[in-house]
PDB file of C-alpha atoms in Angstrom:
ATOM      1  CA  MET A   1       6.702 -24.530  11.523  1.00  0.00           C
ATOM      2  CA  GLY A   2       7.509 -28.159  12.939  1.00  0.00           C
ATOM      3  CA  LEU A   3       6.441 -27.142  15.787  1.00  0.00           C
ATOM      4  CA  SER A   4       2.493 -27.022  15.534  1.00  0.00           C
ATOM      5  CA  VAL A   5       2.376 -30.087  14.022  1.00  0.00           C
ATOM      6  CA  LEU A   6       4.735 -32.079  16.432  1.00  0.00           C
ATOM      7  CA  LEU A   7       1.645 -29.463  18.893  1.00  0.00           C
ATOM      8  CA  ASP A   8      -0.893 -31.512  17.143  1.00  0.00           C
ATOM      9  CA  GLY A   9      -0.284 -33.983  16.879  1.00  0.00           C
ATOM     10  CA  ALA A  10       0.706 -34.364  20.548  1.00  0.00           C
ATOM     11  CA  VAL A  11      -3.212 -32.803  21.395  1.00  0.00           C
ATOM     12  CA  ILE A  12      -4.854 -35.152  18.906  1.00  0.00           C
ATOM     13  CA  ALA A  13      -2.915 -38.561  20.280  1.00  0.00           C
ATOM     14  CA  GLY A  14      -3.188 -37.243  24.216  1.00  0.00           C
ATOM     15  CA  THR A  15      -6.508 -36.212  24.246  1.00  0.00           C
ATOM     16  CA  GLY A  16      -7.029 -39.784  22.229  1.00  0.00           C
ATOM     17  CA  PHE A  17      -4.979 -41.790  25.315  1.00  0.00           C
ATOM     18  CA  VAL A  18      -6.433 -39.541  27.775  1.00  0.00           C
ATOM     19  CA  LEU A  19      -9.890 -40.527  26.783  1.00  0.00           C
ATOM     20  CA  TYR A  20      -9.223 -43.699  26.373  1.00  0.00           C
ATOM     21  CA  LEU A  21      -7.853 -43.838  30.460  1.00  0.00           C
ATOM     22  CA  VAL A  22     -10.445 -42.703  31.590  1.00  0.00           C
ATOM     23  CA  TYR A  23     -13.368 -44.173  30.439  1.00  0.00           C
ATOM     24  CA  LEU A  24     -12.214 -47.019  28.910  1.00  0.00           C
ATOM     25  CA  GLN A  25      -9.300 -48.764  31.043  1.00  0.00           C
ATOM     26  CA  HIS A  26     -10.757 -51.356  32.264  1.00  0.00           C
ATOM     27  CA  GLU A  27     -11.308 -53.196  28.812  1.00  0.00           C
ATOM     28  CA  PRO A  28      -8.496 -55.161  28.372  1.00  0.00           C
ATOM     29  CA  GLY A  29      -6.852 -55.964  24.865  1.00  0.00           C
ATOM     30  CA  SER A  30      -8.183 -52.635  23.571  1.00  0.00           C
ATOM     31  CA  LEU A  31      -5.386 -50.463  23.705  1.00  0.00           C
ATOM     32  CA  SER A  32      -3.703 -51.912  20.693  1.00  0.00           C
ATOM     33  CA  ARG A  33      -7.494 -51.059  17.813  1.00  0.00           C
ATOM     34  CA  TYR A  34      -8.026 -47.676  20.166  1.00  0.00           C
ATOM     35  CA  ALA A  35      -4.358 -46.610  19.237  1.00  0.00           C
ATOM     36  CA  GLY A  36      -4.529 -47.494  15.864  1.00  0.00           C
ATOM     37  CA  VAL A  37      -7.801 -45.843  15.115  1.00  0.00           C
ATOM     38  CA  ILE A  38      -5.679 -42.552  16.593  1.00  0.00           C
ATOM     39  CA  GLY A  39      -2.328 -43.347  14.869  1.00  0.00           C
ATOM     40  CA  LEU A  40      -5.302 -42.809  11.978  1.00  0.00           C
ATOM     41  CA  TYR A  41      -6.788 -39.921  12.519  1.00  0.00           C
ATOM     42  CA  THR A  42      -4.313 -38.124  14.038  1.00  0.00           C
ATOM     43  CA  LEU A  43      -1.436 -38.588  11.193  1.00  0.00           C
ATOM     44  CA  LEU A  44      -4.065 -38.358   8.326  1.00  0.00           C
ATOM     45  CA  VAL A  45      -5.729 -35.369   9.966  1.00  0.00           C
ATOM     46  CA  ILE A  46      -1.877 -33.499   9.871  1.00  0.00           C
ATOM     47  CA  GLN A  47      -1.527 -34.429   6.434  1.00  0.00           C
ATOM     48  CA  THR A  48      -5.237 -32.697   5.479  1.00  0.00           C
ATOM     49  CA  PHE A  49      -3.952 -29.719   7.311  1.00  0.00           C
ATOM     50  CA  HIS A  50      -1.012 -29.797   5.960  1.00  0.00           C
ATOM     51  CA  THR A  51      -1.985 -30.054   1.995  1.00  0.00           C
ATOM     52  CA  ILE A  52      -4.055 -26.751   2.252  1.00  0.00           C
ATOM     53  CA  GLY A  53      -1.576 -24.614   4.193  1.00  0.00           C
ATOM     54  CA  LEU A  54      -2.581 -24.858   7.700  1.00  0.00           C
ATOM     55  CA  TYR A  55       1.110 -25.159   8.056  1.00  0.00           C
ATOM     56  CA  ARG A  56       1.911 -21.965   6.834  1.00  0.00           C
ATOM     57  CA  PHE A  57       2.951 -19.233   8.087  1.00  0.00           C
ATOM     58  CA  ASN A  58       0.592 -16.484   7.307  1.00  0.00           C
ATOM     59  CA  ASN A  59      -1.649 -18.849   8.732  1.00  0.00           C
ATOM     60  CA  ILE A  60      -0.615 -20.125  11.451  1.00  0.00           C
ATOM     61  CA  ILE A  61      -0.221 -15.693  12.786  1.00  0.00           C
ATOM     62  CA  GLN A  62      -3.681 -15.645  11.798  1.00  0.00           C
ATOM     63  CA  PRO A  63      -5.537 -18.070  13.666  1.00  0.00           C
ATOM     64  CA  ARG A  64      -8.971 -16.398  13.675  1.00  0.00           C
ATOM     65  CA  ARG A  65      -8.887 -17.298   9.254  1.00  0.00           C
ATOM     66  CA  GLN A  66      -8.501 -21.179  10.671  1.00  0.00           C
ATOM     67  CA  ALA A  67     -11.892 -21.185  12.481  1.00  0.00           C
ATOM     68  CA  ARG A  68     -13.467 -22.742   9.998  1.00  0.00           C
ATOM     69  CA  LYS A  69     -11.379 -25.199   8.305  1.00  0.00           C
ATOM     70  CA  ILE A  70     -10.370 -27.285  11.814  1.00  0.00           C
ATOM     71  CA  PRO A  71     -13.503 -28.220  12.502  1.00  0.00           C
ATOM     72  CA  LEU A  72     -14.315 -28.796   9.099  1.00  0.00           C
ATOM     73  CA  VAL A  73     -11.362 -30.808   8.747  1.00  0.00           C
ATOM     74  CA  CYS A  74     -11.498 -32.859  11.861  1.00  0.00           C
ATOM     75  CA  GLY A  75     -15.180 -33.294  11.623  1.00  0.00           C
ATOM     76  CA  LEU A  76     -14.686 -34.892   8.116  1.00  0.00           C
ATOM     77  CA  ILE A  77     -12.071 -36.743   8.795  1.00  0.00           C
ATOM     78  CA  PHE A  78     -13.802 -38.344  11.790  1.00  0.00           C
ATOM     79  CA  LEU A  79     -17.037 -38.932   9.421  1.00  0.00           C
ATOM     80  CA  THR A  80     -14.618 -40.530   7.340  1.00  0.00           C
ATOM     81  CA  ILE A  81     -13.006 -43.324   9.683  1.00  0.00           C
ATOM     82  CA  VAL A  82     -16.478 -43.940  11.093  1.00  0.00           C
ATOM     83  CA  ALA A  83     -17.774 -44.917   7.587  1.00  0.00           C
ATOM     84  CA  MET A  84     -14.713 -47.143   7.095  1.00  0.00           C
ATOM     85  CA  GLY A  85     -15.582 -48.767  10.719  1.00  0.00           C
ATOM     86  CA  PHE A  86     -19.153 -48.780   9.603  1.00  0.00           C
ATOM     87  CA  ALA A  87     -17.834 -50.581   6.330  1.00  0.00           C
ATOM     88  CA  LEU A  88     -15.145 -52.716   7.867  1.00  0.00           C
ATOM     89  CA  LYS A  89     -17.947 -54.157  10.646  1.00  0.00           C
ATOM     90  CA  VAL A  90     -15.808 -52.962  13.844  1.00  0.00           C
ATOM     91  CA  SER A  91     -17.966 -49.885  14.235  1.00  0.00           C
ATOM     92  CA  ALA A  92     -19.305 -52.118  17.508  1.00  0.00           C
ATOM     93  CA  ASP A  93     -15.236 -51.983  18.836  1.00  0.00           C
ATOM     94  CA  PHE A  94     -15.008 -48.764  19.359  1.00  0.00           C
ATOM     95  CA  SER A  95     -16.913 -47.128  22.531  1.00  0.00           C
ATOM     96  CA  ARG A  96     -19.525 -44.210  21.263  1.00  0.00           C
ATOM     97  CA  VAL A  97     -19.015 -42.103  24.043  1.00  0.00           C
ATOM     98  CA  TRP A  98     -15.044 -42.065  23.946  1.00  0.00           C
ATOM     99  CA  SER A  99     -15.528 -41.236  19.920  1.00  0.00           C
ATOM    100  CA  PHE A 100     -17.383 -38.286  20.450  1.00  0.00           C
ATOM    101  CA  ALA A 101     -15.404 -37.180  23.415  1.00  0.00           C
ATOM    102  CA  TRP A 102     -12.197 -36.787  22.287  1.00  0.00           C
ATOM    103  CA  ILE A 103     -13.593 -36.168  18.574  1.00  0.00           C
ATOM    104  CA  LEU A 104     -14.418 -33.127  20.366  1.00  0.00           C
ATOM    105  CA  THR A 105     -12.275 -32.479  22.779  1.00  0.00           C
ATOM    106  CA  SER A 106      -9.340 -32.567  20.696  1.00  0.00           C
ATOM    107  CA  THR A 107     -10.426 -30.462  17.675  1.00  0.00           C
ATOM    108  CA  THR A 108     -11.694 -27.765  20.538  1.00  0.00           C
ATOM    109  CA  ILE A 109      -7.793 -27.669  22.224  1.00  0.00           C
ATOM    110  CA  LEU A 110      -6.356 -27.263  18.564  1.00  0.00           C
ATOM    111  CA  TRP A 111      -8.176 -24.494  17.613  1.00  0.00           C
ATOM    112  CA  GLY A 112      -7.536 -22.783  21.235  1.00  0.00           C
ATOM    113  CA  SER A 113      -3.573 -23.822  20.205  1.00  0.00           C
ATOM    114  CA  ARG A 114      -3.665 -22.063  17.328  1.00  0.00           C
ATOM    115  CA  PHE A 115      -4.064 -18.538  19.449  1.00  0.00           C
ATOM    116  CA  ALA A 116      -2.034 -20.396  21.991  1.00  0.00           C
ATOM    117  CA  VAL A 117       1.164 -20.790  19.177  1.00  0.00           C
ATOM    118  CA  ARG A 118       0.320 -17.268  17.633  1.00  0.00           C
ATOM    119  CA  ALA A 119       1.204 -15.578  20.732  1.00  0.00           C
ATOM    120  CA  ALA A 120       4.065 -17.234  21.458  1.00  0.00           C
ATOM    121  CA  VAL A 121       4.680 -16.444  17.989  1.00  0.00           C
ATOM    122  CA  ARG A 122       5.004 -12.586  18.704  1.00  0.00           C
ATOM    123  CA  ARG A 123       6.989 -12.746  22.273  1.00  0.00           C
ATOM    124  CA  ALA A 124      10.072 -14.208  19.783  1.00  0.00           C
ATOM    125  CA  ALA A 125       9.385 -11.922  17.639  1.00  0.00           C
ATOM    126  CA  SER A 126       9.647  -9.254  19.672  1.00  0.00           C
ATOM    127  CA  ALA A 127      12.901 -11.025  21.281  1.00  0.00           C
ATOM    128  CA  GLY A 128      14.145 -10.921  18.022  1.00  0.00           C
ATOM    129  CA  MET A 129      14.379 -14.650  17.489  1.00  0.00           C
ATOM    130  CA  LEU A 130      12.145 -14.160  14.552  1.00  0.00           C
ATOM    131  CA  THR A 131      12.759 -11.834  12.343  1.00  0.00           C
ATOM    132  CA  ARG A 132      11.981 -10.702   8.652  1.00  0.00           C
ATOM    133  CA  ASN A 133      14.720  -8.680   7.116  1.00  0.00           C
ATOM    134  CA  ILE A 134      13.148  -6.678   4.278  1.00  0.00           C
ATOM    135  CA  VAL A 135      15.018  -4.165   2.086  1.00  0.00           C
ATOM    136  CA  ILE A 136      13.078  -1.232   0.250  1.00  0.00           C
ATOM    137  CA  TYR A 137      14.742  -0.305  -3.397  1.00  0.00           C
ATOM    138  CA  GLY A 138      13.406   2.615  -4.016  1.00  0.00           C
ATOM    139  CA  GLY A 139      13.335   6.430  -1.768  1.00  0.00           C
ATOM    140  CA  ASP A 140      10.699   8.065  -3.433  1.00  0.00           C
ATOM    141  CA  THR A 141       6.764   8.397  -2.519  1.00  0.00           C
ATOM    142  CA  ARG A 142       6.072   4.614  -2.491  1.00  0.00           C
ATOM    143  CA  GLY A 143       9.065   3.545  -1.029  1.00  0.00           C
ATOM    144  CA  GLU A 144       8.018   6.033   2.345  1.00  0.00           C
ATOM    145  CA  LYS A 145       3.810   4.558   2.040  1.00  0.00           C
ATOM    146  CA  LEU A 146       5.744   0.727   1.570  1.00  0.00           C
ATOM    147  CA  ILE A 147       7.756   1.230   5.165  1.00  0.00           C
ATOM    148  CA  GLU A 148       4.264   3.129   6.608  1.00  0.00           C
ATOM    149  CA  HIS A 149       2.193  -0.310   5.687  1.00  0.00           C
ATOM    150  CA  ILE A 150       4.780  -2.427   6.189  1.00  0.00           C
ATOM    151  CA  GLN A 151       5.233  -0.241   9.304  1.00  0.00           C
ATOM    152  CA  GLY A 152       2.178  -0.041  10.517  1.00  0.00           C
ATOM    153  CA  LEU A 153       1.272  -4.279  10.230  1.00  0.00           C
ATOM    154  CA  ASN A 154       1.570  -4.138  13.344  1.00  0.00           C
ATOM    155  CA  GLU A 155       3.840  -7.107  12.375  1.00  0.00           C
ATOM    156  CA  PRO A 156       7.164  -7.227  14.709  1.00  0.00           C
ATOM    157  CA  TRP A 157       8.831 -10.245  12.896  1.00  0.00           C
ATOM    158  CA  ASN A 158       9.159  -7.995  10.261  1.00  0.00           C
ATOM    159  CA  ARG A 159      13.038  -5.925  10.367  1.00  0.00           C
ATOM    160  CA  ILE A 160      13.761  -3.052   7.330  1.00  0.00           C
ATOM    161  CA  VAL A 161      16.605  -3.201   7.655  1.00  0.00           C
ATOM    162  CA  GLY A 162      17.843  -1.074   4.498  1.00  0.00           C
ATOM    163  CA  VAL A 163      16.544   1.329   1.564  1.00  0.00           C
ATOM    164  CA  PHE A 164      18.490   1.634  -1.190  1.00  0.00           C
ATOM    165  CA  ASP A 165      17.697   5.392  -2.954  1.00  0.00           C
ATOM    166  CA  ASP A 166      18.016   4.635  -6.640  1.00  0.00           C
ATOM    167  CA  ARG A 167      17.018   8.386  -7.687  1.00  0.00           C
ATOM    168  CA  ILE A 168      19.780  10.506  -9.451  1.00  0.00           C
ATOM    169  CA  ASN A 169      17.679  13.803  -7.484  1.00  0.00           C
ATOM    170  CA  ARG A 170      17.734  13.217  -3.715  1.00  0.00           C
ATOM    171  CA  LEU A 171      17.034  16.358  -1.313  1.00  0.00           C
TER     172      LEU A 171
END
């Protein structure tokens, strides 16, 4: 889901830049330093989310699966960047208030945006813009149970388009 990647990037980077303008606009020449950290953090979070499967369709439509992973990944990457800043002796060049406000705010918005994406996907599916066409092979009781199971999932993107019954003795 490319839109989820773009949304995440916009949330992380946008939050960082908005908080920069709120807290640090008076520091001349600091924008490039902060932009570098914002870019690095954004890329690392998006790449890690992709690597652990948070952009897979089944995870996007079930945001509660991601409830623990999002803050954990964001926190670990933040700590990694802080450790890099400490090791490179540049951590004093960054505002602690900005850093913590940015990470907490962007992580919270990332988590909340998952529910908005889920709602948008469900609306698109209900409008017929997003469908998963399903064909069932077998019209016996197992086929009927499978159809009941798929319908019981209450997933508007699932559409059963056909059932092939290969039984010789059909009723």
